[in-house]
């Protein structure tokens, strides 16, 4: 293929030791159709939207410079260690953007690979549209995330509980290096392989660390730092990932793997949507400690290279991991200050925030709308009519009066910290249903448009703030579909 599309691919990952990947072309599909193309992402990658068709985005054609691979990795799934790898994803290359950045271009649903473990290597249209919408919403919420360039349908059915239309999502990521990639290297490779991988990750994501006294310790500390920041961001908007296995935690600090994820409506730390998470391991309130657990696995995987002496290595790793809860708390509290319009720091802020959350839980308040109402100074739910809330509000008002910044500045801070719209589950489902069952993408387009500026508080967003109709069935999401 010629290159009027603007592909400018490199394949730096393929220079790692051979065990880290397998050469694997995407498996062609019967009749690919381009359904959704993200023009903004395409442009930022230096791709010419007018030239883009279903050929490359389905894997039927390969762009110039592409040398596709499936990546090897391992991971703890619900606490159990497994050998995994890209079972239904093919990395077609790393696009070098006009501004000199490097992004992985991966076809999710691109066909079976040596890591498919009996799976079909394919994906369904509904789940790929879901990933498209939620990853875009996360980006607009200013949360680091992989992005979605396109969704194509394959013209081939896939079989789950029912027959579904097959689809491929083009995922754009700072990289697909995962905690599980390091677990793979540490468990199955030689120390030199692990070191090569760490050097690669440092160069790609933390180049300033290459000159550090102990680059691998620096690397560990920085990954922990980025994940602490990411977890705080998830918690502050009520995002529940749903499957925080170590293979789904990136080294770059981007959110990855939109499977059973969903946003919480009613505030309750025990909220779980994933149908397979019966124990609530990945419940909303467990996400920060689980991230700490995953990072401990990451630290373990780096033990052979952190220091020449085993005991010293262990101590460095432990100290780094112990920082995580503190870093997370600090990020979270700063974020909560923003949500409450607090522009400076006071000792009692944590207690103030926690008391509000306690009342929200007790009154089954909607997470997003409670903060939205506080921002708009509206008292429109049961919570706001309780005397306990009145007391809390008095305390909050006194707290705000003690800061030197104006009420206006405080309100602005709240508006930029509290999204007025999130991709609510019933809206996401409605959009998927229209697309899958009626070939009608307009519902999704409207939702994506409304989510483009979640902090706008614009009139068109109003109807998207409405809660789902009461249902006697809890909302459920599914993995690997
Ligand atoms: P996930 O739950 O998406 O994180 O995936 C866990 C593992 O299962 C990864 O190794 C995936 O590549 C693999 N996997 C998920 N779905 C499929 C599928 N349809 N075919 C082959 N492998 C899959
Ligand atoms: Mg995964």
Coordinates of C-alpha atoms and ligand atoms in Angstrom, one line a residue:
X1 CA 0.0 0.0 0.0
X2 CA 1.1 3.6 -0.7
X3 CA 1.3 5.9 2.2
X4 CA -1.0 8.8 1.4
X5 CA -2.7 7.9 4.7
X6 CA 0.2 9.2 6.7
X7 CA 1.4 5.9 8.4
X8 CA 4.8 6.4 9.8
X9 CA 5.4 3.2 11.7
X10 CA 8.3 1.9 13.7
X11 CA 8.6 -1.5 15.4
X12 CA 10.9 -0.9 18.4
X13 CA 9.3 -3.6 20.5
X14 CA 10.5 -6.2 18.0
X15 CA 14.1 -5.4 18.9
X16 CA 13.5 -6.9 22.4
X17 CA 14.5 -10.5 23.0
X18 CA 12.4 -12.9 20.9
X19 CA 10.5 -14.4 23.8
X20 CA 8.6 -11.1 24.3
X21 CA 6.5 -11.4 21.2
X22 CA 5.5 -13.6 18.2
X23 CA 5.3 -12.3 14.7
X24 CA 1.7 -12.5 13.8
X25 CA -0.3 -10.9 11.1
X26 CA -3.9 -10.0 11.7
X27 CA -6.2 -12.7 10.2
X28 CA -8.2 -11.2 7.3
X29 CA -12.0 -10.8 7.7
X30 CA -14.7 -11.4 5.2
X31 CA -16.3 -8.0 4.6
X32 CA -14.9 -5.2 6.7
X33 CA -16.9 -2.0 7.1
X34 CA -15.7 1.2 8.8
X35 CA -18.3 2.1 11.3
X36 CA -16.7 4.7 13.5
X37 CA -13.6 6.8 12.9
X38 CA -12.2 9.1 15.5
X39 CA -11.1 12.1 13.4
X40 CA -9.4 13.9 16.3
X41 CA -7.3 10.9 17.2
X42 CA -6.5 10.2 13.6
X43 CA -5.3 13.8 13.1
X44 CA -3.2 13.8 16.3
X45 CA -1.5 10.7 14.9
X46 CA -0.8 12.4 11.6
X47 CA -3.3 10.3 9.7
X48 CA -5.3 11.6 6.8
X49 CA -8.9 10.9 7.7
X50 CA -10.1 11.2 4.1
X51 CA -7.7 8.3 3.1
X52 CA -8.7 6.0 5.9
X53 CA -10.8 3.0 5.1
X54 CA -11.6 -0.4 6.6
X55 CA -8.6 -2.1 4.9
X56 CA -5.9 -1.4 7.5
X57 CA -8.3 -0.9 10.4
X58 CA -9.6 -4.5 9.9
X59 CA -6.2 -6.0 9.4
X60 CA -7.0 -7.0 5.8
X61 CA -4.3 -4.6 4.5
X62 CA -1.1 -3.8 6.2
X63 CA 0.3 -0.2 6.0
X64 CA 3.9 0.4 4.9
X65 CA 6.3 -0.2 7.7
X66 CA 4.1 -2.6 9.6
X67 CA 5.6 -5.7 11.1
X68 CA 2.7 -7.1 13.2
X69 CA 3.2 -8.9 16.4
X70 CA 1.3 -10.4 19.4
X71 CA 2.9 -9.5 22.7
X72 CA 3.7 -12.1 25.4
X73 CA 2.7 -11.3 29.0
X74 CA 1.6 -13.1 32.2
X75 CA -0.5 -11.8 35.0
X76 CA -2.4 -12.5 38.2
X77 CA -6.1 -12.9 37.3
X78 CA -8.2 -12.6 40.4
X79 CA -5.1 -13.3 42.4
X80 CA -4.0 -16.4 40.4
X81 CA -0.9 -16.3 38.2
X82 CA -1.3 -17.3 34.5
X83 CA 0.6 -17.1 31.3
X84 CA -1.4 -14.8 29.0
X85 CA -0.4 -12.7 26.0
X86 CA -2.3 -10.9 23.3
X87 CA -4.9 -13.6 22.6
X88 CA -7.1 -11.3 20.4
X89 CA -5.0 -8.3 19.7
X90 CA -2.3 -7.6 17.1
X91 CA 0.1 -4.7 17.3
X92 CA 0.5 -3.5 13.8
X93 CA 3.2 -1.0 14.7
X94 CA 4.2 2.2 16.6
X95 CA 3.0 5.3 14.9
X96 CA 5.4 8.2 15.1
X97 CA 3.3 11.4 15.2
X98 CA 4.1 14.7 13.6
X99 CA 5.1 16.0 17.1
X100 CA 7.5 13.1 17.6
X101 CA 5.5 11.0 19.9
X102 CA 5.2 7.2 19.7
X103 CA 1.9 5.4 20.0
X104 CA 1.1 1.7 19.7
X105 CA -1.5 0.9 17.1
X106 CA -3.2 -2.3 18.0
X107 CA -6.1 -4.2 16.4
X108 CA -8.3 -5.6 19.2
X109 CA -10.2 -8.5 17.8
X110 CA -7.7 -9.0 15.0
X111 CA -7.8 -12.8 15.1
X112 CA -6.2 -15.7 16.9
X113 CA -2.6 -15.7 18.0
X114 CA -0.3 -18.2 19.7
X115 CA -1.6 -16.7 23.0
X116 CA -5.3 -17.3 22.3
X117 CA -5.5 -20.3 24.6
X118 CA -8.5 -21.7 22.7
X119 CA -10.3 -18.4 22.3
X120 CA -11.4 -17.2 18.9
X121 CA -9.2 -14.0 18.9
X122 CA -12.3 -12.0 18.0
X123 CA -14.5 -9.3 19.6
X124 CA -18.1 -8.4 19.4
X125 CA -19.5 -5.1 18.1
X126 CA -21.4 -4.2 21.3
X127 CA -18.3 -4.4 23.6
X128 CA -16.1 -2.6 21.1
X129 CA -18.5 0.3 20.9
X130 CA -18.6 0.3 24.7
X131 CA -14.8 0.5 24.8
X132 CA -14.9 3.3 22.2
X133 CA -17.4 5.4 24.2
X134 CA -16.0 4.9 27.6
X135 CA -12.3 5.4 26.7
X136 CA -13.3 8.6 24.9
X137 CA -15.3 9.7 27.9
X138 CA -12.3 9.0 30.2
X139 CA -10.0 11.0 28.0
X140 CA -12.5 13.9 28.2
X141 CA -12.6 13.6 31.9
X142 CA -8.8 14.2 31.8
X143 CA -8.0 10.7 32.9
X144 CA -5.0 9.0 31.3
X145 CA -6.3 6.3 29.0
X146 CA -5.7 4.3 25.8
X147 CA -7.8 5.8 23.1
X148 CA -9.9 4.4 20.3
X149 CA -9.2 5.3 16.7
X150 CA -11.9 3.2 15.0
X151 CA -14.4 0.4 15.1
X152 CA -14.9 -1.7 12.0
X153 CA -17.4 -4.6 11.6
X154 CA -15.9 -7.7 10.2
X155 CA -18.9 -9.2 8.4
X156 CA -18.3 -12.4 10.4
X157 CA -20.4 -13.6 13.3
X158 CA -18.8 -14.5 16.7
X159 CA -20.4 -16.9 19.1
X160 CA -20.7 -16.1 22.8
X161 CA -23.9 -16.9 24.7
X162 CA -25.6 -15.7 21.5
X163 CA -24.4 -15.0 18.0
X164 CA -23.0 -11.4 17.7
X165 CA -21.7 -9.3 15.0
X166 CA -17.8 -9.4 14.9
X167 CA -15.9 -6.1 15.2
X168 CA -12.3 -4.8 15.6
X169 CA -11.4 -1.8 17.6
X170 CA -8.1 0.1 16.9
X171 CA -6.6 0.9 20.2
X172 CA -4.0 3.6 20.5
X173 CA -1.8 3.4 23.5
X174 CA 1.4 5.1 24.9
X175 CA 2.5 1.5 25.0
X176 CA 1.0 -1.9 25.9
X177 CA 3.7 -2.6 28.5
X178 CA 1.9 -4.0 31.5
X179 CA 2.8 -5.1 35.0
X180 CA 2.2 -8.6 33.5
X181 CA 4.9 -8.0 30.9
X182 CA 7.4 -7.7 33.7
X183 CA 5.9 -10.7 35.5
X184 CA 6.4 -12.7 32.3
X185 CA 10.0 -11.5 32.0
X186 CA 10.8 -12.2 35.6
X187 CA 9.2 -15.6 35.8
X188 CA 10.2 -17.1 32.4
X189 CA 13.2 -15.1 31.2
X190 CA 16.8 -14.5 32.1
X191 CA 17.9 -11.5 34.2
X192 CA 19.2 -10.0 31.0
X193 CA 15.8 -10.2 29.4
X194 CA 14.2 -8.5 32.4
X195 CA 16.9 -5.7 32.2
X196 CA 16.3 -5.2 28.5
X197 CA 12.6 -4.8 29.1
X198 CA 13.1 -2.4 32.0
X199 CA 15.6 -0.4 29.9
X200 CA 13.1 -0.3 27.0
X201 CA 10.3 0.9 29.4
X202 CA 12.5 3.5 30.9
X203 CA 13.5 4.9 27.6
X204 CA 9.9 4.9 26.3
X205 CA 8.1 6.3 29.4
X206 CA 10.6 7.6 31.9
X207 CA 13.7 8.7 29.9
X208 CA 14.8 11.1 32.6
X209 CA 15.3 8.0 34.9
X210 CA 18.1 6.6 32.7
X211 CA 20.5 8.9 34.4
X212 CA 19.2 8.2 37.9
X213 CA 21.6 6.6 40.5
X214 CA 19.5 3.5 40.4
X215 CA 17.3 3.6 37.2
X216 CA 15.3 0.5 38.1
X217 CA 14.4 1.9 41.5
X218 CA 13.5 5.2 39.9
X219 CA 11.3 3.3 37.4
X220 CA 9.5 1.4 40.2
X221 CA 8.9 4.5 42.1
X222 CA 7.6 6.4 39.1
X223 CA 5.2 3.7 38.0
X224 CA 3.8 3.6 41.6
X225 CA 3.5 7.4 41.5
X226 CA 1.6 7.4 38.2
X227 CA -0.7 4.6 39.3
X228 CA -1.4 6.5 42.6
X229 CA -2.5 9.5 40.6
X230 CA -4.5 7.3 38.2
X231 CA -6.4 5.5 41.0
X232 CA -7.3 8.8 42.6
X233 CA -8.7 10.0 39.3
X234 CA -10.8 6.9 38.9
X235 CA -12.2 7.2 42.4
X236 CA -13.0 10.9 42.1
X237 CA -15.3 10.3 39.1
X238 CA -16.7 6.9 40.3
X239 CA -15.1 4.8 37.6
X240 CA -15.0 1.1 38.3
X241 CA -12.6 -0.8 36.1
X242 CA -14.0 -4.2 37.0
X243 CA -11.0 -6.4 36.2
X244 CA -7.8 -5.0 37.8
X245 CA -5.7 -8.0 37.1
X246 CA -2.0 -7.3 36.8
X247 CA -2.0 -7.7 33.1
X248 CA -4.5 -4.9 32.9
X249 CA -2.3 -2.4 34.7
X250 CA 0.0 -0.3 32.4
X251 CA 3.5 0.9 33.0
X252 CA 2.6 4.2 31.3
X253 CA -0.1 5.0 33.8
X254 CA -2.9 4.8 31.2
X255 CA -6.2 3.2 31.9
X256 CA -6.4 0.0 29.7
X257 CA -8.8 -2.8 29.0
X258 CA -12.4 -1.6 28.9
X259 CA -14.2 -4.8 29.6
X260 CA -16.7 -4.9 32.4
X261 CA -16.0 -1.3 33.5
X262 CA -18.8 1.0 34.4
X263 CA -19.5 4.3 36.3
X264 CA -21.1 4.1 39.7
X265 CA -24.5 5.9 40.1
X266 CA -25.5 5.5 43.8
X267 CA -22.5 6.0 46.1
X268 CA -21.5 2.8 47.7
X269 CA -17.9 1.6 48.1
X270 CA -19.1 -2.0 47.7
X271 CA -20.4 -1.4 44.1
X272 CA -19.5 -4.1 41.7
X273 CA -20.9 -4.5 38.1
X274 CA -18.8 -7.3 36.7
X275 CA -20.8 -10.5 36.5
X276 CA -17.7 -12.7 37.3
X277 CA -16.6 -10.7 40.3
X278 CA -18.8 -12.4 42.8
X279 CA -16.4 -11.7 45.8
X280 CA -16.2 -8.0 45.0
X281 CA -12.5 -8.2 44.7
X282 CA -12.6 -5.3 42.3
X283 CA -15.4 -3.3 43.9
X284 CA -15.2 0.5 43.8
X285 CA -13.9 0.8 47.3
X286 CA -11.2 -1.9 46.8
X287 CA -9.6 -0.3 43.7
X288 CA -6.9 1.6 45.6
X289 CA -5.7 -1.3 47.8
X290 CA -5.9 -3.7 44.8
X291 CA -3.7 -1.3 42.8
X292 CA -1.3 -1.5 45.7
X293 CA -1.4 -5.3 45.5
X294 CA -0.8 -5.3 41.8
X295 CA 2.1 -2.9 42.3
X296 CA 3.6 -5.2 44.9
X297 CA 3.6 -7.9 42.2
X298 CA 5.3 -5.4 39.9
X299 CA 8.0 -4.7 42.6
X300 CA 8.5 -8.4 43.0
X301 CA 9.1 -8.9 39.3
X302 CA 11.9 -6.2 39.5
X303 CA 13.7 -7.8 42.5
X304 CA 16.4 -9.4 40.3
X305 CA 17.5 -6.0 39.0
X306 CA 16.8 -3.6 41.8
X307 CA 20.1 -4.4 43.6
X308 CA 22.9 -7.0 43.5
X309 CA 22.1 -8.1 47.0
X310 CA 18.8 -9.9 47.5
X311 CA 18.1 -8.4 50.9
X312 CA 18.7 -4.9 49.8
X313 CA 16.5 -5.5 46.7
X314 CA 13.7 -6.6 48.9
X315 CA 14.0 -3.6 51.2
X316 CA 14.0 -1.2 48.2
X317 CA 11.0 -2.8 46.8
X318 CA 9.1 -2.9 50.1
X319 CA 9.8 0.7 50.8
X320 CA 8.6 1.8 47.4
X321 CA 5.4 -0.2 47.6
X322 CA 4.7 1.1 51.1
X323 CA 4.6 4.6 49.6
X324 CA 1.6 3.8 47.4
X325 CA -1.2 4.3 50.0
X326 CA 0.3 7.6 51.1
X327 CA 0.7 8.9 47.5
X328 CA -2.8 7.7 46.6
X329 CA -4.3 9.4 49.7
X330 CA -2.5 12.7 48.9
X331 CA -3.8 12.7 45.3
X332 CA -7.2 11.7 46.3
X333 CA -7.5 14.4 49.0
X334 CA -6.2 17.0 46.6
X335 CA -8.9 15.9 44.2
X336 CA -11.6 16.0 46.9
X337 CA -10.5 19.5 47.8
X338 CA -11.2 20.5 44.2
X339 CA -14.6 18.8 44.3
X340 CA -15.4 20.8 47.4
X341 CA -14.1 24.1 46.1
X342 CA -11.2 24.2 48.6
X343 CA -8.2 26.1 47.3
X344 CA -5.9 25.7 50.2
X345 CA -5.2 22.9 52.7
X346 CA -6.4 22.5 56.2
X347 CA -6.0 19.7 58.7
X348 CA -9.7 18.9 58.9
X349 CA -10.2 18.5 55.1
X350 CA -10.0 14.7 55.1
X351 CA -12.6 14.5 57.8
X352 CA -14.9 16.9 56.0
X353 CA -14.7 14.9 52.8
X354 CA -15.2 11.6 54.5
X355 CA -18.2 12.9 56.5
X356 CA -19.9 13.9 53.2
X357 CA -19.3 10.5 51.7
X358 CA -20.7 8.8 54.8
X359 CA -23.9 10.8 54.5
X360 CA -24.0 10.1 50.7
X361 CA -23.8 6.4 51.4
X362 CA -26.4 6.5 54.2
X363 CA -28.8 8.4 51.9
X364 CA -28.0 6.4 48.8
X365 CA -27.1 9.6 47.0
X366 CA -25.9 9.6 43.4
X367 CA -22.2 10.1 43.3
X368 CA -21.9 12.4 40.3
X369 CA -25.1 14.4 40.8
X370 CA -24.4 15.1 44.5
X371 CA -21.2 16.9 43.5
X372 CA -23.0 18.5 40.6
X373 CA -25.7 19.8 42.9
X374 CA -23.2 21.2 45.3
X375 CA -21.4 22.9 42.4
X376 CA -24.7 24.5 41.3
X377 CA -25.8 25.1 44.9
X378 CA -28.9 23.1 44.4
X379 CA -30.5 20.8 47.0
X380 CA -32.3 18.4 44.9
X381 CA -32.1 15.0 46.5
X382 CA -33.0 13.2 49.8
X383 CA -29.6 13.8 51.1
X384 CA -29.9 17.5 51.0
X385 CA -33.0 17.5 53.2
X386 CA -31.5 15.7 56.1
X387 CA -30.4 17.7 59.2
X388 CA -27.1 15.9 59.2
X389 CA -26.4 17.3 55.8
X390 CA -27.4 20.8 56.9
X391 CA -24.8 20.5 59.7
X392 CA -22.2 19.3 57.2
X393 CA -23.0 22.2 54.9
X394 CA -22.6 24.7 57.6
X395 CA -19.2 23.2 58.4
X396 CA -18.3 23.3 54.7
X397 CA -19.4 26.9 54.3
X398 CA -17.3 27.9 57.3
X399 CA -14.4 26.1 55.9
X400 CA -14.7 27.9 52.6
X401 CA -15.2 31.3 54.3
X402 CA -11.8 30.7 55.9
X403 CA -9.9 30.7 52.6
X404 CA -8.8 34.0 51.1
X405 CA -10.0 33.1 47.6
X406 CA -13.4 34.4 46.4
X407 CA -16.6 32.3 46.3
X408 CA -16.4 32.7 42.6
X409 CA -12.9 31.1 42.4
X410 CA -14.2 28.3 44.7
X411 CA -17.2 27.7 42.5
X412 CA -15.0 27.6 39.4
X413 CA -12.8 25.1 41.0
X414 CA -15.8 22.9 41.7
X415 CA -17.1 23.1 38.2
X416 CA -13.7 22.0 36.8
X417 CA -13.5 19.1 39.3
X418 CA -17.0 17.8 39.2
X419 CA -18.2 16.4 35.8
X420 CA -21.8 17.2 35.2
X421 CA -22.1 14.3 32.8
X422 CA -20.5 10.8 32.9
X423 CA -21.3 7.9 30.6
X424 CA -24.1 6.5 32.6
X425 CA -24.8 2.8 32.2
X426 CA -28.3 3.2 30.9
X427 CA -27.2 5.7 28.3
X428 CA -24.3 3.5 27.2
X429 CA -26.6 0.5 26.9
X430 CA -29.1 2.5 24.9
X431 CA -26.4 3.7 22.5
X432 CA -25.1 0.1 22.0
X433 CA -28.6 -1.3 21.5
X434 CA -29.5 1.3 18.8
X435 CA -26.2 0.6 17.0
X436 CA -26.3 -3.2 17.2
X437 CA -30.0 -3.8 16.8
X438 CA -31.0 -1.0 14.5
X439 CA -27.8 0.0 12.7
X440 CA -28.5 3.5 14.2
X441 CA -25.3 5.2 15.4
X442 CA -27.0 8.5 16.1
X443 CA -27.7 7.7 19.7
X444 CA -24.0 6.9 20.3
X445 CA -22.9 10.0 18.4
X446 CA -25.1 12.2 20.6
X447 CA -23.8 10.6 23.8
X448 CA -20.1 11.0 22.6
X449 CA -20.8 14.6 21.7
X450 CA -22.3 15.4 25.1
X451 CA -19.4 13.7 26.9
X452 CA -16.9 15.8 24.9
X453 CA -16.9 18.5 27.6
X454 CA -18.0 16.9 30.8
X455 CA -17.3 20.1 32.8
X456 CA -19.3 22.4 30.6
X457 CA -22.6 22.3 32.5
X458 CA -24.3 23.1 29.2
X459 CA -28.1 22.9 28.7
X460 CA -27.8 20.0 26.2
X461 CA -26.2 18.0 29.0
X462 CA -29.1 18.3 31.3
X463 CA -31.0 15.3 30.1
X464 CA -27.9 13.1 30.4
X465 CA -27.7 13.8 34.1
X466 CA -31.0 12.0 34.7
X467 CA -30.7 8.7 36.7
X468 CA -31.8 5.4 35.2
X469 CA -35.4 4.3 36.0
X470 CA -35.5 2.2 39.1
X471 CA -34.9 -1.5 38.3
X472 CA -35.2 -4.6 40.4
X473 CA -32.2 -6.1 38.5
X474 CA -28.7 -4.8 39.3
X475 CA -26.7 -3.6 36.3
X476 CA -24.3 -6.3 35.2
X477 CA -21.3 -6.1 32.9
X478 CA -19.3 -8.8 31.2
X479 CA -15.6 -9.7 30.5
X480 CA -13.9 -10.9 27.4
X481 CA -16.9 -10.5 25.1
Ligands
LIG1 P1 -8.9 -9.6 29.5 O1 -9.9 -10.2 30.4 O2 -9.4 -8.8 28.3 O3 -7.8 -8.8 30.2 O4 -8.1 -10.8 28.8 C1 -7.4 -11.8 29.5 C2 -6.7 -12.7 28.5 O5 -7.6 -13.4 27.7 C3 -5.7 -12.0 27.6 O6 -4.6 -12.8 27.4 C4 -6.6 -11.9 26.3 O7 -5.8 -11.7 25.2 C5 -7.3 -13.2 26.3 N1 -8.6 -13.1 25.6 C6 -9.7 -12.5 25.9 N2 -10.7 -12.7 24.9 C7 -10.1 -13.5 24.0 C8 -10.6 -14.1 22.8 N3 -11.8 -13.9 22.3 N4 -9.8 -14.9 22.1 C9 -8.5 -15.2 22.6 N5 -8.0 -14.6 23.7 C10 -8.8 -13.8 24.4
LIG2 MG1 -6.4 -7.7 29.5

